[in-house]
GROMACS .gro file of C-alpha atoms in nm:
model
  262
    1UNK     CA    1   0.000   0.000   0.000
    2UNK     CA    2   0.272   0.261   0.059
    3UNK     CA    3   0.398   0.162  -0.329
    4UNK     CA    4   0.329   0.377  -0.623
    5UNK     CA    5   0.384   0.182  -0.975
    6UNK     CA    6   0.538   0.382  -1.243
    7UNK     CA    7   0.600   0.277  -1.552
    8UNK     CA    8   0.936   0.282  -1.710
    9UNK     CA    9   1.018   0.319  -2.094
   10UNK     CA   10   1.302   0.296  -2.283
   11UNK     CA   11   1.471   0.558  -2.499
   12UNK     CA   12   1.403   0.327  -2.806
   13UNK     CA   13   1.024   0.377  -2.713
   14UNK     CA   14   1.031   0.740  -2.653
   15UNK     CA   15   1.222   0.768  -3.018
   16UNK     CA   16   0.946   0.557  -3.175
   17UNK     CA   17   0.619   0.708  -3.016
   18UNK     CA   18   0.783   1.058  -3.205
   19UNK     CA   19   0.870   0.915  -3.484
   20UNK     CA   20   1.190   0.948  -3.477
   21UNK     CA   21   1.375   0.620  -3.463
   22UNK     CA   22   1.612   0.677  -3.754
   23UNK     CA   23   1.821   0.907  -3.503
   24UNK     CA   24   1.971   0.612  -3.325
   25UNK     CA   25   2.032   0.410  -3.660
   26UNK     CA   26   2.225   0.749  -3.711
   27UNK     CA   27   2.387   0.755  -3.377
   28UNK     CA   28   2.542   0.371  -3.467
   29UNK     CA   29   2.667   0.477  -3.809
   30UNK     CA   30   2.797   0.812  -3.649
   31UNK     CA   31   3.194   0.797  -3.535
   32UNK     CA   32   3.190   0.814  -3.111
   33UNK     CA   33   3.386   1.156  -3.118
   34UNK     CA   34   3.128   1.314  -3.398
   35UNK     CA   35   2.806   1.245  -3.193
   36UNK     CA   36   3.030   1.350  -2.839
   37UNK     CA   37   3.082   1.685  -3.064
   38UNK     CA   38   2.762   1.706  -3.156
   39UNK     CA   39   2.619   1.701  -2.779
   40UNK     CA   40   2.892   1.877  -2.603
   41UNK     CA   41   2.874   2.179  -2.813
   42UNK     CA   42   3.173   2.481  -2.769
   43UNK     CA   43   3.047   2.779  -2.601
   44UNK     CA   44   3.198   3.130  -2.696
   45UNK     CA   45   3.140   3.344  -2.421
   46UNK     CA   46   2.936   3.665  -2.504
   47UNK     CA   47   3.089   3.960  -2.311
   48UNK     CA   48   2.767   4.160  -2.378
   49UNK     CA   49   2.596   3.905  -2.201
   50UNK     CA   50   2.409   4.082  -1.880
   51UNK     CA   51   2.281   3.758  -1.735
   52UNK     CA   52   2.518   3.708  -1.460
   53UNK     CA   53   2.318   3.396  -1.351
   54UNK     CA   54   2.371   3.229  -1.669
   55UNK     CA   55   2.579   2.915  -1.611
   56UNK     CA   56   2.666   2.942  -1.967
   57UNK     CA   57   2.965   3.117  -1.992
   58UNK     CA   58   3.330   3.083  -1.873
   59UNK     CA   59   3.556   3.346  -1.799
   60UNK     CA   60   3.811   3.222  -2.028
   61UNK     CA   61   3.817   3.327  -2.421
   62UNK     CA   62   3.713   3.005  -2.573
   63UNK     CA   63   3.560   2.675  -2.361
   64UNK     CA   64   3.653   2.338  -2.540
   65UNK     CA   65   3.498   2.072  -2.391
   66UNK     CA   66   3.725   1.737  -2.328
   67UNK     CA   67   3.510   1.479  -2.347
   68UNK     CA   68   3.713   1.191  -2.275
   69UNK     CA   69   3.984   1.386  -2.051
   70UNK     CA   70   4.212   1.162  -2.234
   71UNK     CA   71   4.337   1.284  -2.622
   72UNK     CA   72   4.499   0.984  -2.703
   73UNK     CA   73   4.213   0.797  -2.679
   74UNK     CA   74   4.117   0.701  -3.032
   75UNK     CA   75   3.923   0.394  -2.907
   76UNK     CA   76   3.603   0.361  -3.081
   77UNK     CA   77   3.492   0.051  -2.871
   78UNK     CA   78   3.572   0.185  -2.562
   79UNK     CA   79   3.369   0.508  -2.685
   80UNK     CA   80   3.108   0.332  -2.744
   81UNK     CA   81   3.057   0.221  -2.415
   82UNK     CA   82   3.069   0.597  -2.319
   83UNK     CA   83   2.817   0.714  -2.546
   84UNK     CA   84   2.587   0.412  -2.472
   85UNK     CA   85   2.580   0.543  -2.149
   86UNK     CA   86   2.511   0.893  -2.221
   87UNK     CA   87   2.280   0.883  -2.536
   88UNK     CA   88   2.011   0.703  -2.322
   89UNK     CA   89   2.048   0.334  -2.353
   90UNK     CA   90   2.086   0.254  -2.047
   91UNK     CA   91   1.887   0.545  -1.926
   92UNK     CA   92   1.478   0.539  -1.854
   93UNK     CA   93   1.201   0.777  -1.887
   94UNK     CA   94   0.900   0.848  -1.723
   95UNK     CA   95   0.562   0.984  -1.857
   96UNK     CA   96   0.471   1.252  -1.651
   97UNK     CA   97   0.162   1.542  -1.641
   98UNK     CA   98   0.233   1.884  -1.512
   99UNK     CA   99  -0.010   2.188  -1.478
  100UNK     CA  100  -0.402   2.283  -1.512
  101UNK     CA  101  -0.476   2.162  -1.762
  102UNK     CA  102  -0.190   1.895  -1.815
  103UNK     CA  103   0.066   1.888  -2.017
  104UNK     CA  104   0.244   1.584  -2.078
  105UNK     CA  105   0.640   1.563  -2.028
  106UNK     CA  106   0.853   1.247  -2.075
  107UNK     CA  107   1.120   1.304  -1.824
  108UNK     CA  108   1.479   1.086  -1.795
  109UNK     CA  109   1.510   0.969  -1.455
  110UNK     CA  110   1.854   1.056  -1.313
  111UNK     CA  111   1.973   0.959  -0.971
  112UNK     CA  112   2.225   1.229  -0.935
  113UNK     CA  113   1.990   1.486  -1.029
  114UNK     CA  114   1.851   1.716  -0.710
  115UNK     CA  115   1.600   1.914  -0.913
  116UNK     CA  116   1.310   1.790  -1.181
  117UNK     CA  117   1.407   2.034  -1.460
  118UNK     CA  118   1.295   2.078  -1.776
  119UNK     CA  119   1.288   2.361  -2.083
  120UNK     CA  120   1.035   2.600  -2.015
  121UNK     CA  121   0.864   2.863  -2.275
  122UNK     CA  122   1.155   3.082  -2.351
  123UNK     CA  123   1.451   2.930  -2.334
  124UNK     CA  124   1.706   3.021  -2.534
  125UNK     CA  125   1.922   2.687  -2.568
  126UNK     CA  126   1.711   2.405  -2.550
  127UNK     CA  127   1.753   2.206  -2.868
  128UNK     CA  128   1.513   2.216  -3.198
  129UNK     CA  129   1.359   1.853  -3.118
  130UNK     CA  130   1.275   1.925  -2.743
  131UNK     CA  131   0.952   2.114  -2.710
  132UNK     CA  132   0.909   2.333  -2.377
  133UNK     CA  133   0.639   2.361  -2.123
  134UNK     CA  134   0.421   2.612  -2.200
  135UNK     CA  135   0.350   2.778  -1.826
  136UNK     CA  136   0.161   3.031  -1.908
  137UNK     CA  137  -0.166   2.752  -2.021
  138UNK     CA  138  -0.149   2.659  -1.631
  139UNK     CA  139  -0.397   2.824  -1.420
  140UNK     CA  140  -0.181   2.647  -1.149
  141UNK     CA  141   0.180   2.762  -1.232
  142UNK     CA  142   0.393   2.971  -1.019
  143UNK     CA  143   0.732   3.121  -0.994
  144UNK     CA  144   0.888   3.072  -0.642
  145UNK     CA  145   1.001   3.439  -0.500
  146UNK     CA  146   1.301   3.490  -0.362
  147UNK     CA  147   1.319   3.409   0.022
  148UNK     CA  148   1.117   3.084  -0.048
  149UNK     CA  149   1.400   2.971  -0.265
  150UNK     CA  150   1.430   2.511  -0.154
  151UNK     CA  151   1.748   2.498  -0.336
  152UNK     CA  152   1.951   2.640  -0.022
  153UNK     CA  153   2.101   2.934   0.092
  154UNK     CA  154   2.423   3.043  -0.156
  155UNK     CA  155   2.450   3.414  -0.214
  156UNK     CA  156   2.361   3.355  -0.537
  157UNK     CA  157   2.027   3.170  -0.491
  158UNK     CA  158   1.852   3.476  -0.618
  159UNK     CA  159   1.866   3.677  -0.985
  160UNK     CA  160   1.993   3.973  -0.989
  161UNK     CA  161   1.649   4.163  -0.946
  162UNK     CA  162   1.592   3.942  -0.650
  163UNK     CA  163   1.265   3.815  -0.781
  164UNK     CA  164   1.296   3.467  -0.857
  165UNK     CA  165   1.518   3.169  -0.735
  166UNK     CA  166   1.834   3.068  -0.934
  167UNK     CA  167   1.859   2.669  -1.021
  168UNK     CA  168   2.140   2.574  -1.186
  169UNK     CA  169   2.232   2.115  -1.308
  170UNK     CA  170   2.535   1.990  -1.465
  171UNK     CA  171   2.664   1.694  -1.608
  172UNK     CA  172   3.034   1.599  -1.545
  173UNK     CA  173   3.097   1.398  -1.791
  174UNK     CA  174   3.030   1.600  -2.076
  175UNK     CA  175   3.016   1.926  -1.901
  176UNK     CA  176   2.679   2.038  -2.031
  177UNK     CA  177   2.446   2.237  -1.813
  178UNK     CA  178   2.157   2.411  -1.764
  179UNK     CA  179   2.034   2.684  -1.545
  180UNK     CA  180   1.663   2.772  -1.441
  181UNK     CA  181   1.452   2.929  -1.190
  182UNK     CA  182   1.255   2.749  -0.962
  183UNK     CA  183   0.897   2.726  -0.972
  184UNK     CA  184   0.576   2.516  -0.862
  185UNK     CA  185   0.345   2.326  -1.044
  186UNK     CA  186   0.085   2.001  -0.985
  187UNK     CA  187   0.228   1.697  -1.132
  188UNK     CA  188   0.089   1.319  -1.142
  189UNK     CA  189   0.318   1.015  -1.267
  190UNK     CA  190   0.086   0.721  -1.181
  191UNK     CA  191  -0.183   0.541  -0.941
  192UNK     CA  192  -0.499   0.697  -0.961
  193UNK     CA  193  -0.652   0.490  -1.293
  194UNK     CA  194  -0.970   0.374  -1.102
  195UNK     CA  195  -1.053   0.697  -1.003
  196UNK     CA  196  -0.955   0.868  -1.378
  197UNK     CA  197  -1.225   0.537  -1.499
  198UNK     CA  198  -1.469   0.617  -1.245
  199UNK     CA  199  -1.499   1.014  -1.348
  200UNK     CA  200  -1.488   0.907  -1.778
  201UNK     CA  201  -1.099   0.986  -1.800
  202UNK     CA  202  -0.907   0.783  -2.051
  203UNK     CA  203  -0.581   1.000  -1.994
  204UNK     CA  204  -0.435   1.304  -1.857
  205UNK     CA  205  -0.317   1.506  -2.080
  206UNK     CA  206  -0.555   1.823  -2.118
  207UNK     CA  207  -0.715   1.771  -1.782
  208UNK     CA  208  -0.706   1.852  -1.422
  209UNK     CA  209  -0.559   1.536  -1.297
  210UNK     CA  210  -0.251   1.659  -1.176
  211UNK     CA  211  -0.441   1.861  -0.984
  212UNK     CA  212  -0.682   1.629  -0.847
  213UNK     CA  213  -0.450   1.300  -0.772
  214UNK     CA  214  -0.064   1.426  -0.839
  215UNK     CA  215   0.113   1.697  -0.578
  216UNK     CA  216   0.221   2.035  -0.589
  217UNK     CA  217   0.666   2.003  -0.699
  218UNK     CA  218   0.897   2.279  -0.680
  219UNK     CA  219   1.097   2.215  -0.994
  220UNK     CA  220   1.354   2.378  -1.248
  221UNK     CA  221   1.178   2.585  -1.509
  222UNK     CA  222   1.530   2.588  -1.711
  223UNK     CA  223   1.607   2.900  -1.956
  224UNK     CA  224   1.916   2.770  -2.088
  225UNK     CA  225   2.098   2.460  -2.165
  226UNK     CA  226   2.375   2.320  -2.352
  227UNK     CA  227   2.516   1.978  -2.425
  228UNK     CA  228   2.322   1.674  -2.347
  229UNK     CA  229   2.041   1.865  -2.196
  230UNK     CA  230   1.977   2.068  -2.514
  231UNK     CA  231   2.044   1.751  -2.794
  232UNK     CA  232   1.910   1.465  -2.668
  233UNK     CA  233   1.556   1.319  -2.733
  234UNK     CA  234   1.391   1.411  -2.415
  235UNK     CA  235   1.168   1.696  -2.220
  236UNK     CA  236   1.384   1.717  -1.925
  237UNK     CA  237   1.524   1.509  -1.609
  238UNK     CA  238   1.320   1.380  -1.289
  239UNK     CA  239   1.558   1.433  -0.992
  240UNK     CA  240   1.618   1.100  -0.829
  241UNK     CA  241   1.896   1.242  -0.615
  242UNK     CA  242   1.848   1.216  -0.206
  243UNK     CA  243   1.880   1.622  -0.169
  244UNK     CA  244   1.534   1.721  -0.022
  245UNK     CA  245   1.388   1.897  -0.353
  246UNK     CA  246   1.431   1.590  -0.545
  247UNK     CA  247   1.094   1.413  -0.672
  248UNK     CA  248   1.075   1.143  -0.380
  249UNK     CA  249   1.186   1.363  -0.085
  250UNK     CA  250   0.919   1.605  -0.258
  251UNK     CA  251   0.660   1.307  -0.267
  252UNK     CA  252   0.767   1.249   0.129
  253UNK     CA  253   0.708   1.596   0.227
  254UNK     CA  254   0.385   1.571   0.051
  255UNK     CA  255   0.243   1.246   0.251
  256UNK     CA  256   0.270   1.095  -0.096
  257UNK     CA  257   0.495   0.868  -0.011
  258UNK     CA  258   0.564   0.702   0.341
  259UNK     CA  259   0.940   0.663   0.265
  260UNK     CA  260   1.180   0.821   0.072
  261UNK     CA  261   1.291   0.519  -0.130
  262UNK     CA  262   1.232   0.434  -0.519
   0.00000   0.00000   0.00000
């Protein structure tokens, strides 16, 4: 009874519900360092840029991102391996409904993720294939105001007008990132199909099931991103870390869950 069953799908499945399973036919016939170039794109540091809570941006004239940390390594086998882990084979994805009404997300469950993030309407870097979450169709979305940032207490948990909370994800193996501002929304992942029968429901998407049967989650409405985050087939990352604003510690504090454990 203290269980909630959520499904888990593969990449493969995700690729083929969008029609797009020629990309990993692509990624096979692709050379390891190409697609690793591909993701882990060069950033050239704007110094115009105003946004001093961009993540973005390195203080150096050029960033050139090492995947490998190794130069010498011309091993396409061993690459393999590497990108197998990375491009999502081994990684799974969970169908997920935020806002009023709901809008569905397929998020790509990471463990050393703290936040749920994922693109929001207007960001700048978040790949052509990824669509964002439209917040401004929820009746239930807010932005959380700074001095109710979760995230913790760094001097730079605020933007610079002090309005909104800073939220910033990285990934150290090919050094992408993203940065965000926090902000609240229902969300429902599972376990409430009798009751979606029992009021004529077939699905979520469009309705105010997140509402009725999900919680309220502080998550990552991200404005930028680069690297995997920004080129990969997916709508964002559910935080499976054990920092307390990740989804279960989040489903804890909101009786959803009797124990923090997945």
């Amino acid at each position: 009874d203290d269980l909630i069953h959520i499904p888990l799908r593969s990449r493969e499945s995700v690729l083929r519900e969008r029609n797009l399973l020629h990309l990993l036919q692509e990624e096979m016939e692709e050379d390891v360092d190409a697609t690793f170039a591909r993701w882990a794109r060069s950033y050239t540091p704007d110094s115009n840029n105003s946004n001093n809570n961009s993540l973005l941006r390195n203080t150096n004239d050029r960033v050139v991102v090492d995947i490998f940390n190794n130069k010498n390594n011309n091993n396409n086998e061993n690459g393999n391996r590497h990108l197998q882990e990375i491009s999502g084979d081994g990684t799974h994805f969970i169908d997920a409904w935020i806002g009023t009404p709901a809008q569905k997300r397929v998020l790509a469950v990471s463990s050393g993720a703290d936040f749920t993030a994922f693109p929001c309407q207007g960001c700048t870097e978040c790949g052509r294939v990824i669509e964002p979450y439209e917040q401004a169709r929820s009746d239930s979305f807010t932005s959380m105001p700074c001095g109710r940032c979760v995230g913790g207490q760094r001097d730079d948990v605020c933007d610079r007008n002090r309005e909104k909370c800073v939220a910033r994800g990285y990934n150290l193996v090919d050094k992408s990132a993203w940065t965000a501002y926090e902000a609240r929304d229902y969300i429902y992942v599972g376990g409430a199909n009798e009751e979606m029968e029992r009021l004529g429901l077939q699905q979520a998407d469009g309705t105010d099931v997140p509402k009725r049967f999900g919680f309220p989650l502080v998550f990552a409405c991200q404005t930028e991103a680069l690297g995997w985050y920004s080129s990969q087939v997916k709508d964002g990352i559910m935080g499976f870390s054990t920092a307390r604003t990740s989804f279960v510690n989040q489903m804890v504090f909101q009786d959803k869950l009797k124990y923090p454990r997945f």
